[in-house]
């Protein structure tokens, strides 16, 4: 029973986090916050499982908006993209 409750608590916490992310108006800030939450620190790479449009669906962004946002973040030097991964180069809070 304890492991079931623990799993449910983690799932509820993840759902609340995703709902909070979706409330962020700026696509740029939404993507940076998602990366920060999942990576925890600059200099770490997140592997993308599946298509990038799946990430867009999680964040509530259209495919076009997500691709545009990632391109801008890469041009700014905030992230670096490679095959199947995104490297967070700096803190989104800087």
Coordinates of N, CA and C in Angstrom, one line a residue:
X1 N 0.8 -1.2 0.0 CA 0.0 0.0 0.0 C 0.9 1.3 0.0
X2 N 2.0 1.2 0.7 CA 2.9 2.4 0.8 C 3.4 2.8 -0.5
X3 N 3.9 1.8 -1.3 CA 4.5 2.1 -2.6 C 3.5 2.7 -3.6
X4 N 2.2 2.2 -3.5 CA 1.1 2.7 -4.3 C 0.9 4.2 -4.0
X5 N 0.8 4.5 -2.7 CA 0.6 5.9 -2.3 C 1.8 6.8 -2.7
X6 N 3.0 6.3 -2.6 CA 4.2 7.1 -2.9 C 4.1 7.3 -4.4
X7 N 3.8 6.3 -5.2 CA 3.7 6.5 -6.7 C 2.7 7.5 -7.1
X8 N 1.5 7.5 -6.4 CA 0.4 8.4 -6.7 C 0.9 9.8 -6.3
X9 N 1.6 10.0 -5.2 CA 2.0 11.3 -4.8 C 3.0 11.9 -5.8
X10 N 3.9 11.0 -6.3 CA 4.9 11.5 -7.4 C 4.1 11.9 -8.6
X11 N 3.1 11.1 -9.0 CA 2.4 11.4 -10.2 C 1.6 12.7 -10.0
X12 N 1.0 13.0 -8.9 CA 0.3 14.2 -8.6 C 1.3 15.4 -8.6
X13 N 2.4 15.2 -8.0 CA 3.4 16.3 -8.0 C 3.9 16.6 -9.5
X14 N 4.1 15.6 -10.3 CA 4.5 15.9 -11.7 C 3.3 16.6 -12.5
X15 N 2.1 16.2 -12.2 CA 1.0 16.8 -12.9 C 0.9 18.3 -12.5
X16 N 1.1 18.6 -11.2 CA 1.0 20.0 -10.7 C 2.1 20.8 -11.4
X17 N 3.3 20.2 -11.5 CA 4.4 20.9 -12.1 C 4.1 21.2 -13.6
X18 N 3.6 20.3 -14.3 CA 3.2 20.5 -15.7 C 2.1 21.6 -15.9
X19 N 1.2 21.6 -15.0 CA 0.1 22.6 -15.0 C 0.7 24.0 -14.7
X20 N 1.7 24.1 -13.8 CA 2.3 25.3 -13.5 C 3.1 25.8 -14.7
X21 N 3.8 24.9 -15.4 CA 4.6 25.2 -16.6 C 3.7 25.8 -17.7
X22 N 2.5 25.2 -17.8 CA 1.6 25.6 -18.9 C 1.0 27.0 -18.6
X23 N 1.1 27.4 -17.3 CA 0.6 28.8 -17.0 C 1.5 29.9 -17.3
X24 N 2.8 29.5 -17.6 CA 3.8 30.5 -18.0 C 3.5 31.0 -19.4
X25 N 3.3 32.3 -19.6 CA 2.9 32.8 -20.9 C 4.0 32.7 -22.0
X26 N 5.2 33.0 -21.6 CA 6.3 33.0 -22.6 C 6.7 31.6 -22.9
X27 N 6.7 31.3 -24.2 CA 7.2 30.0 -24.7 C 8.7 29.8 -24.3
X28 N 9.5 30.9 -24.4 CA 10.9 30.8 -24.0 C 11.1 30.4 -22.6
X29 N 10.3 31.1 -21.7 CA 10.4 30.8 -20.3 C 9.9 29.4 -19.9
X30 N 8.9 29.0 -20.6 CA 8.3 27.7 -20.3 C 9.3 26.6 -20.7
X31 N 9.9 26.7 -21.8 CA 10.9 25.7 -22.2 C 12.1 25.7 -21.3
X32 N 12.6 26.9 -20.9 CA 13.8 27.0 -20.0 C 13.4 26.4 -18.6
X33 N 12.2 26.7 -18.1 CA 11.8 26.2 -16.8 C 11.7 24.6 -16.9
X34 N 11.2 24.1 -18.0 CA 11.1 22.7 -18.1 C 12.5 22.0 -18.1
X35 N 13.4 22.6 -18.9 CA 14.8 22.1 -18.9 C 15.4 22.2 -17.5
X36 N 15.2 23.3 -16.8 CA 15.8 23.5 -15.5 C 15.3 22.5 -14.5
X37 N 14.0 22.2 -14.6 CA 13.3 21.2 -13.7 C 13.9 19.8 -13.9
X38 N 14.0 19.5 -15.2 CA 14.5 18.1 -15.5 C 16.0 17.9 -15.5
X39 N 16.7 19.0 -15.6 CA 18.2 18.8 -15.6 C 18.8 19.3 -14.3
X40 N 18.2 20.2 -13.6 CA 18.7 20.7 -12.3 C 19.9 21.6 -12.3
X41 N 20.7 21.6 -13.4 CA 21.9 22.5 -13.4 C 22.3 22.6 -14.8
X42 N 23.0 23.8 -15.0 CA 23.6 24.0 -16.4 C 24.7 22.9 -16.6
X43 N 24.9 22.7 -17.9 CA 26.0 21.8 -18.3 C 25.5 20.3 -18.4
X44 N 24.2 20.1 -18.2 CA 23.7 18.7 -18.3 C 22.8 18.6 -19.5
X45 N 22.8 17.4 -20.1 CA 22.0 17.2 -21.3 C 20.8 16.3 -21.1
X46 N 19.7 16.7 -21.7 CA 18.5 16.0 -21.6 C 18.3 15.2 -22.9
X47 N 18.1 13.9 -22.8 CA 17.8 13.1 -23.9 C 16.3 13.2 -24.3
X48 N 16.0 13.4 -25.5 CA 14.6 13.6 -26.0 C 14.2 12.2 -26.4
X49 N 13.2 11.7 -25.7 CA 12.6 10.4 -26.1 C 11.4 10.7 -27.0
X50 N 11.4 10.1 -28.2 CA 10.4 10.3 -29.1 C 10.6 11.6 -29.9
X51 N 9.6 12.2 -30.4 CA 9.7 13.4 -31.2 C 9.6 14.6 -30.3
X52 N 10.2 15.7 -30.9 CA 10.1 17.0 -30.2 C 8.7 17.5 -30.0
X53 N 7.8 17.1 -31.0 CA 6.5 17.5 -30.8 C 5.8 16.9 -29.6
X54 N 6.3 15.8 -29.1 CA 5.8 15.2 -27.8 C 6.1 16.2 -26.7
X55 N 7.3 16.8 -26.7 CA 7.7 17.8 -25.7 C 6.8 19.0 -25.8
X56 N 6.5 19.4 -27.1 CA 5.6 20.5 -27.3 C 4.2 20.2 -26.7
X57 N 3.8 19.0 -26.8 CA 2.4 18.6 -26.2 C 2.5 18.7 -24.7
X58 N 3.6 18.3 -24.1 CA 3.7 18.4 -22.7 C 3.7 19.8 -22.2
X59 N 4.3 20.7 -23.0 CA 4.4 22.1 -22.6 C 3.2 22.9 -23.1
X60 N 2.4 22.3 -23.9 CA 1.2 23.1 -24.4 C 1.6 24.0 -25.5
X61 N 2.6 23.7 -26.3 CA 3.1 24.5 -27.4 C 2.9 23.8 -28.7
X62 N 2.6 24.5 -29.7 CA 2.5 23.9 -31.1 C 3.9 23.5 -31.5
X63 N 4.0 22.6 -32.5 CA 5.3 22.2 -33.0 C 6.1 23.3 -33.5
X64 N 5.4 24.2 -34.2 CA 6.1 25.4 -34.8 C 6.6 26.3 -33.7
X65 N 5.8 26.6 -32.7 CA 6.2 27.4 -31.6 C 7.4 26.8 -30.9
X66 N 7.4 25.5 -30.6 CA 8.5 24.9 -29.9 C 9.8 25.0 -30.7
X67 N 9.7 24.6 -32.0 CA 10.9 24.7 -32.9 C 11.5 26.1 -33.0
X68 N 10.6 27.1 -33.1 CA 11.0 28.5 -33.1 C 11.7 28.9 -31.8
X69 N 11.1 28.5 -30.7 CA 11.7 28.8 -29.4 C 13.0 28.2 -29.2
X70 N 13.2 26.9 -29.6 CA 14.4 26.2 -29.4 C 15.5 26.8 -30.3
X71 N 15.1 27.2 -31.5 CA 16.1 27.9 -32.4 C 16.6 29.2 -31.8
X72 N 15.7 30.0 -31.2 CA 16.0 31.3 -30.6 C 17.0 31.0 -29.4
X73 N 16.6 30.0 -28.6 CA 17.5 29.7 -27.4 C 18.8 29.3 -27.8
X74 N 18.9 28.5 -28.9 CA 20.2 28.1 -29.4 C 21.0 29.3 -29.9
X75 N 20.3 30.2 -30.7 CA 21.0 31.4 -31.2 C 21.5 32.3 -30.1
X76 N 20.8 32.3 -29.0 CA 21.2 33.1 -27.8 C 22.3 32.5 -27.0
X77 N 22.6 31.2 -27.3 CA 23.6 30.5 -26.5 C 23.1 29.9 -25.2
X78 N 21.8 29.9 -25.0 CA 21.2 29.3 -23.7 C 21.2 27.8 -23.8
X79 N 21.1 27.2 -24.9 CA 21.1 25.8 -25.1 C 21.9 25.4 -26.3
X80 N 22.2 24.1 -26.4 CA 22.8 23.6 -27.6 C 22.1 22.3 -27.9
X81 N 21.8 22.1 -29.1 CA 21.0 20.9 -29.5 C 22.0 19.9 -30.3
X82 N 21.7 18.6 -30.0 CA 22.5 17.6 -30.7 C 21.5 16.5 -31.1
X83 N 21.9 15.5 -31.7 CA 21.0 14.4 -32.1 C 20.4 13.8 -30.8
X84 N 19.1 14.0 -30.7 CA 18.4 13.4 -29.5 C 18.6 14.0 -28.2
X85 N 19.2 15.2 -28.1 CA 19.4 15.8 -26.8 C 19.5 17.4 -26.8
X86 N 19.3 17.9 -25.7 CA 19.4 19.4 -25.5 C 20.3 19.6 -24.3
X87 N 21.3 20.4 -24.5 CA 22.2 20.8 -23.4 C 21.8 22.2 -22.9
X88 N 21.6 22.2 -21.6 CA 21.3 23.5 -20.9 C 22.7 24.2 -20.6
X89 N 22.9 25.3 -21.2 CA 24.3 26.0 -21.0 C 24.3 26.9 -19.8
X90 N 23.2 27.5 -19.4 CA 23.3 28.4 -18.3 C 22.0 28.4 -17.5
X91 N 22.0 29.1 -16.5 CA 20.8 29.1 -15.6 C 19.7 30.0 -16.3
X92 N 18.5 29.6 -16.3 CA 17.4 30.4 -16.9 C 17.1 31.6 -16.0
X93 N 17.7 31.6 -14.8 CA 17.4 32.7 -13.9 C 18.4 33.8 -13.9
X94 N 19.4 33.6 -14.8 CA 20.5 34.6 -14.9 C 20.1 35.8 -15.7

